[in-house]
Protein backbone atom coordinates (compact mmCIF):
# COMPACT_ATOMS: atom_id res chain seq x y z
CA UNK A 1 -54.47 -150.21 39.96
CA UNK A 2 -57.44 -149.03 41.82
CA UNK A 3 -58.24 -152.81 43.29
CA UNK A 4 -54.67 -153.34 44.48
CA UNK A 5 -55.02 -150.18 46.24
CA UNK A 6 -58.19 -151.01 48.00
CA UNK A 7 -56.73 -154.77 48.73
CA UNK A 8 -54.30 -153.25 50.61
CA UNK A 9 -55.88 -150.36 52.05
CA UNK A 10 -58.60 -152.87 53.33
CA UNK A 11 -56.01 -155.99 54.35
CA UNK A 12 -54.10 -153.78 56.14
CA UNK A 13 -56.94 -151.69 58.27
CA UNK A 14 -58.31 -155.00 58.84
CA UNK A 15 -54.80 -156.05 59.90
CA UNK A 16 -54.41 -153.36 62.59
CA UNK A 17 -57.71 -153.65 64.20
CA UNK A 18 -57.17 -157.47 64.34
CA UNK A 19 -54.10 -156.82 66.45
CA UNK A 20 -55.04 -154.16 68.05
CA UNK A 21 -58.14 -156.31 69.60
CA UNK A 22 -55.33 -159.47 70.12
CA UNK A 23 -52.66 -157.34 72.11
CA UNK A 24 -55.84 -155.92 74.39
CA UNK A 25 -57.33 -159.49 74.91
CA UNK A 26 -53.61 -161.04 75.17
CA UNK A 27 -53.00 -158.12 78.23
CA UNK A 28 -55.85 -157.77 79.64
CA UNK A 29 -56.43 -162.09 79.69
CA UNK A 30 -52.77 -162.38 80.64
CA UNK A 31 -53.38 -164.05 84.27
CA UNK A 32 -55.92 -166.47 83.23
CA UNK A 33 -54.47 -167.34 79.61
CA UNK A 34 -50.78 -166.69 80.10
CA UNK A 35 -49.62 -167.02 83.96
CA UNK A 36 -50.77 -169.76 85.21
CA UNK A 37 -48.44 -171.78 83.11
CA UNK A 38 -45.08 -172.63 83.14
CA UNK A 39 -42.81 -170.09 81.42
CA UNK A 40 -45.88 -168.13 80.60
CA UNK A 41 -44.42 -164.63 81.49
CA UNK A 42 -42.00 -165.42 78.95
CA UNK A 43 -44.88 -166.37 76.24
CA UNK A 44 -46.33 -163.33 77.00
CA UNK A 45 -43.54 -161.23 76.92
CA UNK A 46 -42.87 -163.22 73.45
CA UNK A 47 -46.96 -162.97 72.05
CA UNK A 48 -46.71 -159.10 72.68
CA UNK A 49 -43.49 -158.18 71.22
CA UNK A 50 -44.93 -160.40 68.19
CA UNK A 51 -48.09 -158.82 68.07
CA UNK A 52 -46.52 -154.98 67.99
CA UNK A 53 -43.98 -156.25 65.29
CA UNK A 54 -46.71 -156.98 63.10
CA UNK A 55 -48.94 -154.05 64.00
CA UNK A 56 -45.80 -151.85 63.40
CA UNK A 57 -46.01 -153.60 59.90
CA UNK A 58 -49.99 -153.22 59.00
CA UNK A 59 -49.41 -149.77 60.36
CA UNK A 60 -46.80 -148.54 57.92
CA UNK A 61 -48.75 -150.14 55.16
CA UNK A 62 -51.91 -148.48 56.12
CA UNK A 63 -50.09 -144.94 56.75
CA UNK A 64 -48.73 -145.36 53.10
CA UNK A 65 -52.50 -146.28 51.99
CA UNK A 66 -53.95 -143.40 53.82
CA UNK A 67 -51.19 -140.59 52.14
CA UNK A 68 -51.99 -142.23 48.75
CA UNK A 69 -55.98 -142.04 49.58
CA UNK A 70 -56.55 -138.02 48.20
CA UNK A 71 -55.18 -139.96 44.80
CA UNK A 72 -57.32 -142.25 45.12
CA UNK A 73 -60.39 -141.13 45.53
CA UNK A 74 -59.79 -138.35 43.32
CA UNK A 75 -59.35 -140.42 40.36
CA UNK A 76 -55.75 -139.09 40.09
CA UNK A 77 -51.89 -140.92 39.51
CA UNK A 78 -48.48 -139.57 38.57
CA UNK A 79 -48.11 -140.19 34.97
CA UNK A 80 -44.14 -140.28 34.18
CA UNK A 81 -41.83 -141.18 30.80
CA UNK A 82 -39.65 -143.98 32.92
CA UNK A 83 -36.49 -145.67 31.62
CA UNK A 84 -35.64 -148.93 32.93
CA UNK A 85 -32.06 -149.13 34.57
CA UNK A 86 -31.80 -152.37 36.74
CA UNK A 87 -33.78 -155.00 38.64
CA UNK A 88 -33.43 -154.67 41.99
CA UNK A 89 -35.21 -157.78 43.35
CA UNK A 90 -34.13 -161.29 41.47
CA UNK A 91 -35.84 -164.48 43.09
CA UNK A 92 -34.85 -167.69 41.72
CA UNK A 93 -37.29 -170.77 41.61
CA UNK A 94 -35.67 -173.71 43.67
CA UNK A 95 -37.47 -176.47 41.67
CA UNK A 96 -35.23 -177.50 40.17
CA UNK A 97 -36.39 -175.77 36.73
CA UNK A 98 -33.96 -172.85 36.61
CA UNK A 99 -37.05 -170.23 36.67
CA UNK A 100 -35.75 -166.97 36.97
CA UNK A 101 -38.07 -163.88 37.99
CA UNK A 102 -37.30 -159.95 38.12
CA UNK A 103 -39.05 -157.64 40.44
CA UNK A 104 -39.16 -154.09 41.29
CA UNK A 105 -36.58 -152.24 38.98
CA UNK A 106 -35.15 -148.99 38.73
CA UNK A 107 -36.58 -146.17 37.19
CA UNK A 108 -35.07 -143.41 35.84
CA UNK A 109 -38.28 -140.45 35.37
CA UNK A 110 -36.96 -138.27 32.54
CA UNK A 111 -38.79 -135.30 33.28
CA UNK A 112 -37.44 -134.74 36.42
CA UNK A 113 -34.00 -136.55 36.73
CA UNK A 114 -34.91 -138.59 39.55
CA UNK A 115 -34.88 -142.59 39.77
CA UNK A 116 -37.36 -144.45 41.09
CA UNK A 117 -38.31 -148.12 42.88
CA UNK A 118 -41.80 -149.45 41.73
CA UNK A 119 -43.32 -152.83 42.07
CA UNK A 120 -43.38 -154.03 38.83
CA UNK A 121 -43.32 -156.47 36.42
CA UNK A 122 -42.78 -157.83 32.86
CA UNK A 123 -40.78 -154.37 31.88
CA UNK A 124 -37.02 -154.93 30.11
CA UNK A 125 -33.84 -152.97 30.56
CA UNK A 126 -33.01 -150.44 28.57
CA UNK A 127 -36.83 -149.76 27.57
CA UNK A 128 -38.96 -146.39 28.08
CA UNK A 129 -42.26 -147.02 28.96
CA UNK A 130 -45.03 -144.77 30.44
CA UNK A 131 -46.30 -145.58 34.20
CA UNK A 132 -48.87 -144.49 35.67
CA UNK A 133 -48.38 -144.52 39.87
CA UNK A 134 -49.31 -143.94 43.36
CA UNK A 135 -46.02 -142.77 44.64
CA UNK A 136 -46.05 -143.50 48.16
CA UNK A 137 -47.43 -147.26 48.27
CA UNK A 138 -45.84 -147.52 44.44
CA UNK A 139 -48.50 -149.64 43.14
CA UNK A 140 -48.21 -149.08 39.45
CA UNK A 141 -48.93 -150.05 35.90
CA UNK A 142 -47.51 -149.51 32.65
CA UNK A 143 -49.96 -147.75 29.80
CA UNK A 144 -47.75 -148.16 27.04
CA UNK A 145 -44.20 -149.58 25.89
CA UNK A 146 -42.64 -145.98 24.06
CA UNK A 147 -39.46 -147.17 23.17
């Protein structure tokens, strides 16, 4: 649980300085790399709204890493008794071999009446299991099957 943390934690601060030094270099470059072409206002215009969509996106991800970092580094998780209600992400294999896979379900926490969306897998519905969580990037994994 801890390595998937630091994956992301790492992918996505590498992520935001990598655009962060691409939108500076596409701006302040913009006459030699963008405008003297044709239609290159409109590339650049294009190549920065680009570049801020996916720094909006390495952003969130790194905000949720950085509220999840006192965990962390504390050695700490949220520890809850979790029934599983529904899948709420189904993805079907186009293959051609009929693969079916279930993703992220619905938790009901039966301590404090509250349901819950973790990214998870290989759980059943109808089962109680206990999960052990960060609860803002939900990275998770199940210590034990209960029920």
């Amino acid at each position: 649980m801890e390595k998937q943390f630091w994956t992301l934690f790492y992918l996505s601060l590498i992520g935001l300085i990598l655009i962060c030094i691409l939108l500076i270099v596409s701006i302040v470059f913009s006459k030699r790399i963008f405008l003297q072409r044709k239609y290159g206002s409109v590339l650049l215009v294009v190549s920065v709204c680009a570049l801020l969509l996916f720094g909006f996106l390495t952003a969130k991800h790194f905000v949720e890493c950085y509220k999840d970092l006192s965990y962390v580094t504390n050695d700490t998780y949220i520890e809850e008794e979790c029934k599983v209600i529904e899948y709420t992400r189904i993805e079907r294999d186009l293959d051609g071999n009929g693969q079916i896979s279930y993703n992220d379900p619905k938790l009901y926490v039966i301590d404090t009446d509250e349901y819950i969306i973790l990214h998870l897998q290989g759980v059943e519905v109808g089962e109680t299991y206990l999960i052990r969580y960060y609860p803002n990037t939900k990275i998770c994994e199940v210590v034990e099957k209960i029920s």
